[in-house]
PDB file of C-alpha atoms in Angstrom:
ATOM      1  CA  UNK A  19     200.775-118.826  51.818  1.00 49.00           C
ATOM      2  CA  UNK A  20     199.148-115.704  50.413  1.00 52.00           C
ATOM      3  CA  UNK A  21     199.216-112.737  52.847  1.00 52.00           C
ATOM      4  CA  UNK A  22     196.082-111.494  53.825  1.00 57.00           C
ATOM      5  CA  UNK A  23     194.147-107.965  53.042  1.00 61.00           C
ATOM      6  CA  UNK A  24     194.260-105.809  55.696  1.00 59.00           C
ATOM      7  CA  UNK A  25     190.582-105.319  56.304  1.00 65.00           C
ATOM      8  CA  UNK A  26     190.749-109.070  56.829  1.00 66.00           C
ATOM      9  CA  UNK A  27     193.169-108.679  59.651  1.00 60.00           C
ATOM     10  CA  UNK A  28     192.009-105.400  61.066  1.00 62.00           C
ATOM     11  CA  UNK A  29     188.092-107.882  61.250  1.00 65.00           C
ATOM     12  CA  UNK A  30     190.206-110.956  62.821  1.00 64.00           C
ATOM     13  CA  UNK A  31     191.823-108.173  65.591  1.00 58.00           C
ATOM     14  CA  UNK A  32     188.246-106.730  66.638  1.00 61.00           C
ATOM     15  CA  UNK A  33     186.774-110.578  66.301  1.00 62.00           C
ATOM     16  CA  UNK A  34     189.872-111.449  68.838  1.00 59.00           C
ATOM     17  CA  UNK A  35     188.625-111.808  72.278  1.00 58.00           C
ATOM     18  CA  UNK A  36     192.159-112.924  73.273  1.00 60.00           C
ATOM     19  CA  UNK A  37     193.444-109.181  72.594  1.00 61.00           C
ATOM     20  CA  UNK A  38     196.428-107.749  70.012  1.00 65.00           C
ATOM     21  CA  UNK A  39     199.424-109.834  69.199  1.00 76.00           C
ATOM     22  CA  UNK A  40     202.372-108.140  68.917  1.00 79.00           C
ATOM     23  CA  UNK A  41     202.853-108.060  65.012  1.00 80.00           C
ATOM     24  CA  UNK A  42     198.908-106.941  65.024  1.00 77.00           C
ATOM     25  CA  UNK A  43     199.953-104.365  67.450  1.00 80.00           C
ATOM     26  CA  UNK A  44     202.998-103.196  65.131  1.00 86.00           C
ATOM     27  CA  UNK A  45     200.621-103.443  62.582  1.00 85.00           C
ATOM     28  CA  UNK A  46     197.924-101.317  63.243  1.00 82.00           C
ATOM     29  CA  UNK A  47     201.003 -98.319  65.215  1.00 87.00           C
ATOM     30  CA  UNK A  48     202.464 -98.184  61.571  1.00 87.00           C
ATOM     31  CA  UNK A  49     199.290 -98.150  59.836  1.00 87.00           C
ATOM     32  CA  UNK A  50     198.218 -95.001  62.349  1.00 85.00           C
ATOM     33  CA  UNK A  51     201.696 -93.163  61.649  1.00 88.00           C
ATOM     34  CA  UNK A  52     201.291 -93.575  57.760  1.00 89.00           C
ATOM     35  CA  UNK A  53     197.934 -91.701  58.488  1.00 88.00           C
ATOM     36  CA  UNK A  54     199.176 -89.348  60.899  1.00 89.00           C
ATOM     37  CA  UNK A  55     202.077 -88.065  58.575  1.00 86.00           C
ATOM     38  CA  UNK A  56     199.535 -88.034  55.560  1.00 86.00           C
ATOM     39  CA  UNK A  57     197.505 -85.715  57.888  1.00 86.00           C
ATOM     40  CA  UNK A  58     200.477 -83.700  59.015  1.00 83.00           C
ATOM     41  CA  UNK A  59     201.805 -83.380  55.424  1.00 85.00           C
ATOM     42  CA  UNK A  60     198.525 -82.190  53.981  1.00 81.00           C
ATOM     43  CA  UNK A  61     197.954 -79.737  56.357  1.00 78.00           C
ATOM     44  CA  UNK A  62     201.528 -78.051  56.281  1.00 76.00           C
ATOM     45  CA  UNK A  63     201.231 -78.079  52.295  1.00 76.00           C
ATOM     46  CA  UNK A  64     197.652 -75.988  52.577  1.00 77.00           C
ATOM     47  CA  UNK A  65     199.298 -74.066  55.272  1.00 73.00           C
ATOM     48  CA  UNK A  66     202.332 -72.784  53.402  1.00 75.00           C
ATOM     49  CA  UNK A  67     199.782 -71.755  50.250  1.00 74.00           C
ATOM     50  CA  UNK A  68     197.480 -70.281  52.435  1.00 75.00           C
ATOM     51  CA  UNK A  69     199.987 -68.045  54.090  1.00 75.00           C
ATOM     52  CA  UNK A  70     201.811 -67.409  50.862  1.00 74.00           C
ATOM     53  CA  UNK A  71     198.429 -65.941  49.694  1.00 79.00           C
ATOM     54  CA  UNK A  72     197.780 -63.793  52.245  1.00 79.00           C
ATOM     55  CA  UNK A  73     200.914 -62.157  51.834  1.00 81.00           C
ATOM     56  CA  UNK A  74     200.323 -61.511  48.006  1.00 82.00           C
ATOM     57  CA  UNK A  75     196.835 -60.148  49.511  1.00 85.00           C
ATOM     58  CA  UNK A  76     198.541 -57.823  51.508  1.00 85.00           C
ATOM     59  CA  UNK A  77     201.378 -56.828  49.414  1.00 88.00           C
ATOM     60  CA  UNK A  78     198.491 -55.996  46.733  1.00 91.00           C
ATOM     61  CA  UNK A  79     196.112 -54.164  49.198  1.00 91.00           C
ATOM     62  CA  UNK A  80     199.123 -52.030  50.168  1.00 89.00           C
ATOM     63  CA  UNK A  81     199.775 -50.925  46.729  1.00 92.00           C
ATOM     64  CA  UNK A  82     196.593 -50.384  45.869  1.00 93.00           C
ATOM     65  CA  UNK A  83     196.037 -47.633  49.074  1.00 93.00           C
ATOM     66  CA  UNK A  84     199.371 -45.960  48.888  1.00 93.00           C
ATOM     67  CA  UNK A  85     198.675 -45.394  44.637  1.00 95.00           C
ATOM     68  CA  UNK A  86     195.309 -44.203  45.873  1.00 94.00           C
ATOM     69  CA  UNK A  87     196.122 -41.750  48.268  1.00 93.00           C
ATOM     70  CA  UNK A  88     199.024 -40.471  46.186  1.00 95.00           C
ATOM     71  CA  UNK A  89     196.613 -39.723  43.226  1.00 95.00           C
ATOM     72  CA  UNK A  90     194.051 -38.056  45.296  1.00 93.00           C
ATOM     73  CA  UNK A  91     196.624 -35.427  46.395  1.00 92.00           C
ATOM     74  CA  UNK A  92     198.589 -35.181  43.001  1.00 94.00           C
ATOM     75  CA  UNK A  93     195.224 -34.444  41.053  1.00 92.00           C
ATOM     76  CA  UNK A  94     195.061 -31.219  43.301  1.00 89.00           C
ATOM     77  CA  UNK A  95     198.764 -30.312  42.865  1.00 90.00           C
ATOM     78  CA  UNK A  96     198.120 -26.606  40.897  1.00 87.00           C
ATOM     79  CA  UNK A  97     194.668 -25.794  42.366  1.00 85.00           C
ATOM     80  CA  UNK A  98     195.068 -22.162  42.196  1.00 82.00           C
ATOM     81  CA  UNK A  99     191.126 -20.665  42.884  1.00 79.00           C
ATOM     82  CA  UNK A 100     192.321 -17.151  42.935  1.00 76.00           C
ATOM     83  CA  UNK A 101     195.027 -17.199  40.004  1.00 74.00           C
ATOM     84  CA  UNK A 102     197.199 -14.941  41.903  1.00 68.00           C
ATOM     85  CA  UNK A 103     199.484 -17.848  43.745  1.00 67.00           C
ATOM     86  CA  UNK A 104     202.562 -20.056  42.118  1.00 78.00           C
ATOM     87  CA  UNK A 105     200.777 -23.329  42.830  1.00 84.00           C
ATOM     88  CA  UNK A 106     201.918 -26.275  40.809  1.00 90.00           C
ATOM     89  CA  UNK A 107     204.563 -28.597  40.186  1.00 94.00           C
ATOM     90  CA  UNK A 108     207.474 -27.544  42.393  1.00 93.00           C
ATOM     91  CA  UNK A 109     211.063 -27.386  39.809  1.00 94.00           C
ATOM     92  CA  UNK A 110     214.204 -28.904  41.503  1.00 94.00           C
ATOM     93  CA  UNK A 111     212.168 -30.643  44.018  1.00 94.00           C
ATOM     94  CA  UNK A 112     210.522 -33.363  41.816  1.00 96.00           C
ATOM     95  CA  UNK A 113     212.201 -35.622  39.635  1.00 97.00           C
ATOM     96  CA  UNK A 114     212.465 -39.542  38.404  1.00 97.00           C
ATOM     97  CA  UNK A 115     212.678 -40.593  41.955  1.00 96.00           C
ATOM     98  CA  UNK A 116     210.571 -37.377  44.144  1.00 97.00           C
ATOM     99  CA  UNK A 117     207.574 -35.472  43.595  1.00 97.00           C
ATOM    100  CA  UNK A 118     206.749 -31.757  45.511  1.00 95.00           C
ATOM    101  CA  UNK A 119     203.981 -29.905  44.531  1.00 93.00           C
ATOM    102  CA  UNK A 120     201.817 -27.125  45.917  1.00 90.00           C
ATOM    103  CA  UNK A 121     198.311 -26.178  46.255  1.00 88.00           C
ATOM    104  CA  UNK A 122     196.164 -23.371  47.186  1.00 83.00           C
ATOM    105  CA  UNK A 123     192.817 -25.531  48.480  1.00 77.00           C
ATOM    106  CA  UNK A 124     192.344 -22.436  51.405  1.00 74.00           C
ATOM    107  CA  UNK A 125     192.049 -19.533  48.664  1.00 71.00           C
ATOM    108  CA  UNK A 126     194.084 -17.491  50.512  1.00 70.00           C
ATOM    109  CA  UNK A 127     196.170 -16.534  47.656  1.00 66.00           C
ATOM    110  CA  UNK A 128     199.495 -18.219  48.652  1.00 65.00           C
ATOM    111  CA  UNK A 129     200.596 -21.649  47.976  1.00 60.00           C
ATOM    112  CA  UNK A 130     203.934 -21.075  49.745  1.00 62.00           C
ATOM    113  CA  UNK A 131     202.752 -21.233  53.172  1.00 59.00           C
ATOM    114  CA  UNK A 132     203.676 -23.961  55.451  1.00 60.00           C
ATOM    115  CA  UNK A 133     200.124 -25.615  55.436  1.00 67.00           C
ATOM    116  CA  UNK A 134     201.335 -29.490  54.757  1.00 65.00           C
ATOM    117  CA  UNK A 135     198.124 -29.774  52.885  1.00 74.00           C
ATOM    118  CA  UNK A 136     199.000 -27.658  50.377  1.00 84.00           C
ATOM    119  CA  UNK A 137     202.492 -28.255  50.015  1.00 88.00           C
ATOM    120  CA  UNK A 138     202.716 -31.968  49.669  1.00 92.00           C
ATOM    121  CA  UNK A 139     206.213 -34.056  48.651  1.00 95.00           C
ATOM    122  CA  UNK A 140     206.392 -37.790  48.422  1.00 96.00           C
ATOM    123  CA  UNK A 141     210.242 -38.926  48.827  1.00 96.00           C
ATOM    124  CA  UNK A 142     211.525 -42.565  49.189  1.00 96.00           C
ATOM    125  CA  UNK A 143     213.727 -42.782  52.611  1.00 95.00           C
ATOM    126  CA  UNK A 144     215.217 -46.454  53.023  1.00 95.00           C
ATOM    127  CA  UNK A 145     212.075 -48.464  51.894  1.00 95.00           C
ATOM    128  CA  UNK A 146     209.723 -46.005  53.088  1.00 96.00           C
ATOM    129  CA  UNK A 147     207.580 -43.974  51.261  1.00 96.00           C
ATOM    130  CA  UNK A 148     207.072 -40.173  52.982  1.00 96.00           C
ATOM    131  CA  UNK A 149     204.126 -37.968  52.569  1.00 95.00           C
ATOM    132  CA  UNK A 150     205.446 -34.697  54.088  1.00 92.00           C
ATOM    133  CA  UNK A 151     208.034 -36.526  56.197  1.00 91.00           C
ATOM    134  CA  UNK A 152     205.163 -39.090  57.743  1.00 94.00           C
ATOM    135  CA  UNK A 153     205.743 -42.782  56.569  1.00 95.00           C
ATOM    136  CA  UNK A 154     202.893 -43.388  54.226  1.00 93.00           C
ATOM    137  CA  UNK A 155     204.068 -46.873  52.845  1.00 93.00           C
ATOM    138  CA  UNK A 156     206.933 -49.667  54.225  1.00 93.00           C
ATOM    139  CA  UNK A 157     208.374 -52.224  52.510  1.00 94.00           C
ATOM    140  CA  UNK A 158     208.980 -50.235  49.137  1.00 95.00           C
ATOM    141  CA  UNK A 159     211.776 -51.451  46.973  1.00 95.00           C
ATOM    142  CA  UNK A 160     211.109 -48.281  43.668  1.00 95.00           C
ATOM    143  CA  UNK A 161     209.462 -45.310  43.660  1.00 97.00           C
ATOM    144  CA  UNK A 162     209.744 -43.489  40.385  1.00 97.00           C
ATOM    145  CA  UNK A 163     207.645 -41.078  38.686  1.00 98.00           C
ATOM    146  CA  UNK A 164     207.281 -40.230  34.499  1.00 97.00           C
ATOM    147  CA  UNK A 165     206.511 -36.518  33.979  1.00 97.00           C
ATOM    148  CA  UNK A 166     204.086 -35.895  30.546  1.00 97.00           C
ATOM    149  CA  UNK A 167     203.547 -33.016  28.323  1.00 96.00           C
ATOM    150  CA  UNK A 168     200.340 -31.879  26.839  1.00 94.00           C
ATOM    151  CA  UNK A 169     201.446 -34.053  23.616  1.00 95.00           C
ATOM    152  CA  UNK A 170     201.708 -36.869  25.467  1.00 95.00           C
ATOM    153  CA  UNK A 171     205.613 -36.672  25.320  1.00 97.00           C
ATOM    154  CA  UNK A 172     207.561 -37.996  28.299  1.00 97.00           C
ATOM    155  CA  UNK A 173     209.705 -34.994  29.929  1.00 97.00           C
ATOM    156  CA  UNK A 174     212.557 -36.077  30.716  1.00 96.00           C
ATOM    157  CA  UNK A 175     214.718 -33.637  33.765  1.00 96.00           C
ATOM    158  CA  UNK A 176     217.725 -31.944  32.818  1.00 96.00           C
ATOM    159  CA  UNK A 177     218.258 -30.002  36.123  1.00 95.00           C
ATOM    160  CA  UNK A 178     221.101 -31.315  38.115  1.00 91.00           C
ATOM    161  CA  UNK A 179     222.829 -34.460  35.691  1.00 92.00           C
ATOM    162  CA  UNK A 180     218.536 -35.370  35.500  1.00 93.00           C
ATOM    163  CA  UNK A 181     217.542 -35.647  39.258  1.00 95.00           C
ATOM    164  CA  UNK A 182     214.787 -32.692  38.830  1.00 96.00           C
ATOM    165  CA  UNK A 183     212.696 -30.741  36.924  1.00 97.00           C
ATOM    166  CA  UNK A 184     213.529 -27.309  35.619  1.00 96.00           C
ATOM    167  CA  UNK A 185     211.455 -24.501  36.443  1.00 94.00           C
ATOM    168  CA  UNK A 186     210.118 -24.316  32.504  1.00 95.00           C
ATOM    169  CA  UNK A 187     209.998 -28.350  32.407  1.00 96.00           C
ATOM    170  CA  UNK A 188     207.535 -28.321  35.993  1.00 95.00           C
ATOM    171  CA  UNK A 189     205.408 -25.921  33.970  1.00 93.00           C
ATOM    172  CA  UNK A 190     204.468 -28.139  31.168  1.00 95.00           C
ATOM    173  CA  UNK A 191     204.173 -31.072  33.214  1.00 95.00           C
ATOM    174  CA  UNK A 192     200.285 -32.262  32.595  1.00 95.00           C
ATOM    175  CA  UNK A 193     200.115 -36.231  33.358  1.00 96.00           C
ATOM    176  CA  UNK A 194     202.315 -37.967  36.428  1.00 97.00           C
ATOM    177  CA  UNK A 195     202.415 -41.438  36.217  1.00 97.00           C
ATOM    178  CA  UNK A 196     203.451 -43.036  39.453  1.00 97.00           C
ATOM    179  CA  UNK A 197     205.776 -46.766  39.711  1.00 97.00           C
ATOM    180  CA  UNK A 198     205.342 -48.437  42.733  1.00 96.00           C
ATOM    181  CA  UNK A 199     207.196 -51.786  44.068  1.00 96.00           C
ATOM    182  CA  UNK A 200     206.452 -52.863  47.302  1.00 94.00           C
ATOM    183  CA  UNK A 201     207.336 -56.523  48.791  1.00 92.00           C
ATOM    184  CA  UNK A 202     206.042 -58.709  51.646  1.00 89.00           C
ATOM    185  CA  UNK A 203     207.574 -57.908  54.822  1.00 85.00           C
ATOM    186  CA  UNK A 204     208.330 -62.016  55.590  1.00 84.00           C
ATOM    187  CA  UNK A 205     209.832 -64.690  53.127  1.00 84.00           C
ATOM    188  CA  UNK A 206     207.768 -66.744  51.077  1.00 79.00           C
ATOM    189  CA  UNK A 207     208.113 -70.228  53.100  1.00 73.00           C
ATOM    190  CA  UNK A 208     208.164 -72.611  49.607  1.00 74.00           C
ATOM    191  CA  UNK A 209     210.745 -70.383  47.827  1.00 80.00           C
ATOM    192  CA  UNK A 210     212.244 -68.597  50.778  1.00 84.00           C
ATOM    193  CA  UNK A 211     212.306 -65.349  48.746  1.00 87.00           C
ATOM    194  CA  UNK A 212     210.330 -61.907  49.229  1.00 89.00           C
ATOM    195  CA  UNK A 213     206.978 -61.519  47.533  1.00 88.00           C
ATOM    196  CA  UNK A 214     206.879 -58.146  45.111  1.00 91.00           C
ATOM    197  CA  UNK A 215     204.175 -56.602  43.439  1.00 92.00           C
ATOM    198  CA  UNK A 216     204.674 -53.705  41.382  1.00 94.00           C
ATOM    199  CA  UNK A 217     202.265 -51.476  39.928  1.00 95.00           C
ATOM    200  CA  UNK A 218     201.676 -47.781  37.480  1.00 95.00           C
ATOM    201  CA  UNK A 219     199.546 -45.201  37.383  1.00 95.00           C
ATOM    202  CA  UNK A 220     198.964 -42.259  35.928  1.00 96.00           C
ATOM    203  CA  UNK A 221     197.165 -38.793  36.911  1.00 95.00           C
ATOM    204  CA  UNK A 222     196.513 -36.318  35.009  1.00 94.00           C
ATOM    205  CA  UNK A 223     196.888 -32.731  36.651  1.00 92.00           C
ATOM    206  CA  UNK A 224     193.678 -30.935  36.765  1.00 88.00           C
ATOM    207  CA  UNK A 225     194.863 -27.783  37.608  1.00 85.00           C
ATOM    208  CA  UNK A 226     197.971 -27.901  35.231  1.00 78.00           C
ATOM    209  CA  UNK A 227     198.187 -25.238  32.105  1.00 69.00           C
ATOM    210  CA  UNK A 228     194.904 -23.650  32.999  1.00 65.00           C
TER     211      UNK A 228
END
């Protein structure tokens, strides 16, 4: 006895006056769990992506401002209207892993006042990125910055076993190029590991060697 398709059952069932049998009954509950768990499955699979992207999203987006903001104020670092203050890159306070500069944006004349707009330092605490001591990124894993010459030759710091810049090495410094690695702040759910994004960029110092 060949067994019958089951669109030829499910039409005998609604044909039935009589009502379900049990095996039509056991039938049709396993039929709706096969469905159900399809349904379930899909929608956890297109849930996991979805949230996995939106963490690369954000990672991204957060890179992307913090970069932004840092090269806005490092293009300034130098701007000395008057030519009588010290304004520039600041020696034995910027190195591979920290960058202080100064500024003179109110033309007063001094760039060693306590104005935190003109005296600016990005530092790495934990996995925090500080702008004058005020969280300006979380989530950070590197910070590093590459120091350039005029030639185009990296300067590498000597002061200190290499931890900052000399007082003659901060003076030739005309490019910064900034490394940034920042990762989600929740697992990935498919590969239960952190999302990172790194990214680079480099300024060049307006105000530098004028």
């Amino acid at each position: 006895m060949k067994a019958r398709p089951i669109t030829m059952i499910m039409q005998t069932i609604f044909q039935n006056n009589k009502g379900l049998t049990l095996v039509e009954l056991m039938i049709v509950l396993v039929l709706s769990l096969m469905l159900m768990a399809a349904v379930y499955m899909t929608y956890q699979t297109q849930h996991r992506t979805s949230e996995a992207q939106h963490r690369v999203t954000a990672v991204q987006q957060d890179l992307r401002a913090v970069l932004n903001i840092m090269s806005r104020d490092i293009r300034q670092a130098g701007c000395d209207p008057t030519m009588h203050s010290t304004a520039g890159i600041i020696p034995n306070e910027s190195g591979p892993t920290s960058l202080s500069f100064s500024m003179d944006l109110n033309e007063d004349g001094d760039s060693g006042d306590t104005n935190p707009e003109e005296q600016v330092a990005f530092t790495l605490s934990g996995t925090d990125i500080h702008r004058n001591g005020v969280i300006l990124a979380q989530n950070v894993t590197t910070l590093g910055f590459v120091y350039y010459d005029e030639n185009n030759a990296v300067i590498t710091p000597t002061n200190a076993g290499g931890s900052s810049l000399t007082a003659a090495e901060a003076a030739d410094v005309r490019d910064v190029e900034i490394r940034v690695r920042v990762q989600s702040d929740k697992r990935d759910p498919e590969t239960n590991q952190f999302i990172s994004r790194a990214m680079e960029k480099r300024i060049k110092l307006r105000n530098q060697g004028i």
